[in-house]
C-alpha positions as a printed Julia matrix, in Angstrom:
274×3 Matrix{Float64}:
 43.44  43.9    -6.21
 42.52  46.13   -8.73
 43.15  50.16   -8.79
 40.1   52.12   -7.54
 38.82  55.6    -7.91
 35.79  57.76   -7.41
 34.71  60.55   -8.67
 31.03  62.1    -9.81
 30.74  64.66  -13.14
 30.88  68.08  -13.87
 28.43  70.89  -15.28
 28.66  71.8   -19.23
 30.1   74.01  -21.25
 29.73  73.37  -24.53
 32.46  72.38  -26.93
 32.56  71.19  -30.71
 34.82  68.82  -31.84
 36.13  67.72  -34.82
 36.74  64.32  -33.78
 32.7   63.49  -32.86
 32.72  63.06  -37.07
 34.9   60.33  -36.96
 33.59  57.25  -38.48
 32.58  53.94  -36.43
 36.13  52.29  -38.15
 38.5   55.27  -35.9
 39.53  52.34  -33.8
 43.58  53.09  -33.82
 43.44  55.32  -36.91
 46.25  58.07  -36.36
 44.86  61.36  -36.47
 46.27  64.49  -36.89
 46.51  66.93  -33.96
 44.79  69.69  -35.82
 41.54  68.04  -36.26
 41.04  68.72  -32.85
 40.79  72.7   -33.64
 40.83  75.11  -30.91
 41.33  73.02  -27.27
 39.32  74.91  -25.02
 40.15  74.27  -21.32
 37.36  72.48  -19.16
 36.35  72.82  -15.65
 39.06  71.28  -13.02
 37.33  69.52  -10.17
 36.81  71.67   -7.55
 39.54  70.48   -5.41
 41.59  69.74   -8.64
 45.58  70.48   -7.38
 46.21  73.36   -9.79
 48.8   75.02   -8.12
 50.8   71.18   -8.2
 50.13  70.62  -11.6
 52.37  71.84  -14.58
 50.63  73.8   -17.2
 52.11  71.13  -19.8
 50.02  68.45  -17.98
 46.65  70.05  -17.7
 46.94  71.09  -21.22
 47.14  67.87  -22.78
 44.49  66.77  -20.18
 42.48  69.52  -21.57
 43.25  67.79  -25.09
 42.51  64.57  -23.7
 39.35  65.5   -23.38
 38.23  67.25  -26.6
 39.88  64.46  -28.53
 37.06  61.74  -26.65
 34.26  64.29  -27.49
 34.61  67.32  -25.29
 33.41  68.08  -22.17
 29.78  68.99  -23.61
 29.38  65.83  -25.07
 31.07  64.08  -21.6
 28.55  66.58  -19.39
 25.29  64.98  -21.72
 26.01  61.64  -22.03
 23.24  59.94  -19.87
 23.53  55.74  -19.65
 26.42  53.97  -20.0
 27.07  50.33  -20.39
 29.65  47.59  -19.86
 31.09  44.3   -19.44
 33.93  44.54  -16.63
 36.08  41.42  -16.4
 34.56  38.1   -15.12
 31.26  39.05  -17.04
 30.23  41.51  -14.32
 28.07  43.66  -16.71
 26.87  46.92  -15.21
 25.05  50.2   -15.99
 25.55  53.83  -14.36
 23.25  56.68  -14.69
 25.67  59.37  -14.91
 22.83  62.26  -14.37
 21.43  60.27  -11.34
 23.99  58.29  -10.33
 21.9   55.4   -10.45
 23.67  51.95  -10.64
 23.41  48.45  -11.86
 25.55  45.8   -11.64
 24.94  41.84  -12.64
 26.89  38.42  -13.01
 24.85  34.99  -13.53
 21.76  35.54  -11.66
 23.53  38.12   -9.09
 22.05  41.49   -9.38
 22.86  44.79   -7.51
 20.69  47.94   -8.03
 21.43  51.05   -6.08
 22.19  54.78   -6.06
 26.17  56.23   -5.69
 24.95  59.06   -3.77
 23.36  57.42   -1.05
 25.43  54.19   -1.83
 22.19  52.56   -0.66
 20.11  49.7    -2.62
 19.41  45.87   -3.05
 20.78  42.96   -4.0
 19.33  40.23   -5.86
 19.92  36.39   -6.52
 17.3   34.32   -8.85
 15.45  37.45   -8.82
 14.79  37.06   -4.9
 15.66  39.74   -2.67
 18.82  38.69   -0.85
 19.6   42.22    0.68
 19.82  40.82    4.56
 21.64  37.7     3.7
 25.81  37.79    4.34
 25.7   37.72    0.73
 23.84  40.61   -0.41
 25.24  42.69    2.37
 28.61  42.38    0.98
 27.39  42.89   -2.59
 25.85  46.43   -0.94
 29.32  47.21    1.23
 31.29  46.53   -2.13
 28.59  48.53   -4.51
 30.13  51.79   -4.18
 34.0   50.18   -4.5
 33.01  48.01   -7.52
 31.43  50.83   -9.56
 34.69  53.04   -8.55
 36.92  49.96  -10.26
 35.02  49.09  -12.57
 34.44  52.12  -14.16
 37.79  53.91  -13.98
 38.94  51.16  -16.28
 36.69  52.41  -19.06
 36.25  56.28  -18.13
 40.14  57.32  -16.59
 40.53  59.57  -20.04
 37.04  61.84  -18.75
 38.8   62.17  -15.4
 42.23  63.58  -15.78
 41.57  66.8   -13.81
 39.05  65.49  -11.24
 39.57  66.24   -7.41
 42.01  65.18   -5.85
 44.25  64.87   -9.19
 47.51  66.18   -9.57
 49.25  66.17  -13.03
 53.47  66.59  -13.73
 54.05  66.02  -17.59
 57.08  64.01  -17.09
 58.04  64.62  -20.94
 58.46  62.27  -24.27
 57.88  58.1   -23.69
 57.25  54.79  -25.63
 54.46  52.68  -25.09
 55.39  48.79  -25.54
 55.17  48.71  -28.84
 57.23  51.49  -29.46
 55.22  54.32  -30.74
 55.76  57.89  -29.02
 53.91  59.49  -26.45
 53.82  62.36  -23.83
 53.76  60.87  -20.63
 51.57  62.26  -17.6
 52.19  61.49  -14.71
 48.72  60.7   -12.23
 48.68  60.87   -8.33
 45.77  61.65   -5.81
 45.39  63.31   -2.6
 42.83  62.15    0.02
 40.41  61.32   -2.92
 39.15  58.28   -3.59
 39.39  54.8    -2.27
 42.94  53.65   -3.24
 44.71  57.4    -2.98
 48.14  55.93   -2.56
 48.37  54.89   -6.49
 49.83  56.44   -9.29
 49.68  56.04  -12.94
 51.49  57.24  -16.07
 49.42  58.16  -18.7
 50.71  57.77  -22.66
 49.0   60.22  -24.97
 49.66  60.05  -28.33
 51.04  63.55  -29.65
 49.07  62.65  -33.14
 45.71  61.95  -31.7
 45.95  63.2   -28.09
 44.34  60.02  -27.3
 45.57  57.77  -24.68
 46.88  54.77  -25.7
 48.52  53.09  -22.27
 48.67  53.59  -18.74
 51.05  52.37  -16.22
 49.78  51.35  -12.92
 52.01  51.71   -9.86
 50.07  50.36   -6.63
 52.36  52.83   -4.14
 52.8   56.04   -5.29
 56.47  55.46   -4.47
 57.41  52.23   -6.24
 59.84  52.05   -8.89
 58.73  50.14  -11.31
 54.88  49.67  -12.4
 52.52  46.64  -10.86
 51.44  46.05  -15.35
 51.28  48.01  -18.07
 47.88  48.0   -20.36
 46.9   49.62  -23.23
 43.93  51.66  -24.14
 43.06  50.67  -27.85
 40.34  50.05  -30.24
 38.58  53.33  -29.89
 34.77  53.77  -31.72
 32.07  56.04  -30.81
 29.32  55.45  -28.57
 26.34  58.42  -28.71
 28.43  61.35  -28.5
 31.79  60.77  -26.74
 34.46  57.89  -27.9
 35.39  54.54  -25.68
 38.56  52.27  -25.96
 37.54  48.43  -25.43
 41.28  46.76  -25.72
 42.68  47.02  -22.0
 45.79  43.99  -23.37
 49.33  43.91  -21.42
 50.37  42.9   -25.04
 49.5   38.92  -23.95
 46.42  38.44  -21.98
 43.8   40.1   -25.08
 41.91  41.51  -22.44
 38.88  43.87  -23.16
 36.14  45.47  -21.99
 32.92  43.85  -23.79
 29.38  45.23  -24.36
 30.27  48.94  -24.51
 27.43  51.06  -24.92
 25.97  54.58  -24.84
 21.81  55.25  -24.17
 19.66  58.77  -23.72
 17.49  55.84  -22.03
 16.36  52.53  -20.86
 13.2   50.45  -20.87
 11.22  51.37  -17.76
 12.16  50.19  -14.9
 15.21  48.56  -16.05
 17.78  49.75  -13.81
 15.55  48.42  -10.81
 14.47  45.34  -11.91
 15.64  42.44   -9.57
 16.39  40.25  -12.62
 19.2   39.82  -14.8
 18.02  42.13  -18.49
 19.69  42.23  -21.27
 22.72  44.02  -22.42
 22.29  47.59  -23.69
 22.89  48.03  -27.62
């Protein structure tokens, strides 16, 4: 099973930052720290664990952030779009919390906040069927998965979050990084996991994560790294999510102001947002 976590967004406060003028080829480009300029500290979650957290931690969280596009940009940024493993290809509505979710001619539409909605097979309304009423159950749980995989960076002092900077660390291929380290209390739907998070101390960008599935193990469940950053509307995304051997990625990333009407209803499978 995958690692799961939920979490909704913030209000704004606006930030510049240097590394929104990045061009498209940024991918793994090395940049230096000082582009960033002046890291201004963003909102905590309101039941973010400050007093648990080391000041080390929540300052390169607070880094974290300004080096994806700050919190402004994060705050704005309205439709977002992408291909999960196993072609599940889904949309969120980050302002409504609006969701979409499709694979084949499977298609879940439905709302976070009331995790209420329909499901959809062949474009025929399956919502009462064992089928659809698992797709519903799961909605809320597959969104959580799904996107933490792409968004963990934008979430690093969310609710329930409680940073230690555990100090200097390698990712697998060697390069340096400060290492935070991840755990959750009573918040979202797998709270007993932890991760280490590698930040490059160049780019303050996060280039692997180590998943442990009990908070207490010794060694991590994998290891994956968070490559091949661009930028999509105003904030940057990493697609490469590779152990080093399995290639995998997240496909079809995108970033929208908006969508044809009455896309994120429609019972049928539409196409992929550019």
């Amino acid at each position: 099973m995958l690692p799961i976590r939920s979490w909704f967004t913030f209000r704004p406060r606006h930030l510049f930052v240097a590394a929104l003028l990045l061009p498209a080829g940024l991918a793994n480009a090395q940049t230096p720290a000082a582009k960033l300029g002046k890291v201004t500290p963003y909102p905590a979650g309101k039941d973010f664990n400050q007093v648990g957290s080391d000041a080390r931690a929540v300052a390169l969280a607070d880094s974290v952030m300004q080096a994806m596009g700050g919190y402004d940009a994060w705050q704005q940024t309205r439709f977002i779009g992408w291909e999960f493993f196993g072609e599940q290809y889904q949309v969120w509505d980050k302002q409504t919390n609006d969701f979409r979710w499709q694979k084949g001619d499977l298609v879940l539409t439905g709302n976070l906040n009331s995790r209420s909605g329909k499901a959809y097979k062949a474009g025929q309304d399956i919502s009462e069927t064992d089928e659809g009423k698992k797709l519903l159950t799961n909605m809320y749980a597959t969104w959580a998965n799904n996107s933490w995989w792409l968004l963990m960076p934008f979430k690093l002092k969310d609710s329930g979050v409680k940073l230690v900077y555990k100090g200097p660390g390698k990712t697998m291929q060697g390069s340096p990084a400060r290492v935070v380290e991840m755990t959750f209390e009573n918040v979202g739907v797998t709270p007993n996991n932890r991760y280490e998070v590698l930040i490059n101390p160049r780019t303050y960008l996060v280039e692997e994560w180590a998943f442990y599935r009990n908070a207490a193990d010794a060694a991590p469940s994998f290891r994956r790294q968070w490559s091949d950053y661009r930028p999509y509307g105003r904030i940057l995304l990493a697609a490469n999510r590779s152990d080093g051997k399995d290639g995998r990625r997240l496909n079809s990333l995108a970033v929208a102001a908006k969508v044809p009407a009455g896309y994120m209803q429609s019972p049928k499978p539409q196409e992929k947002l550019k």
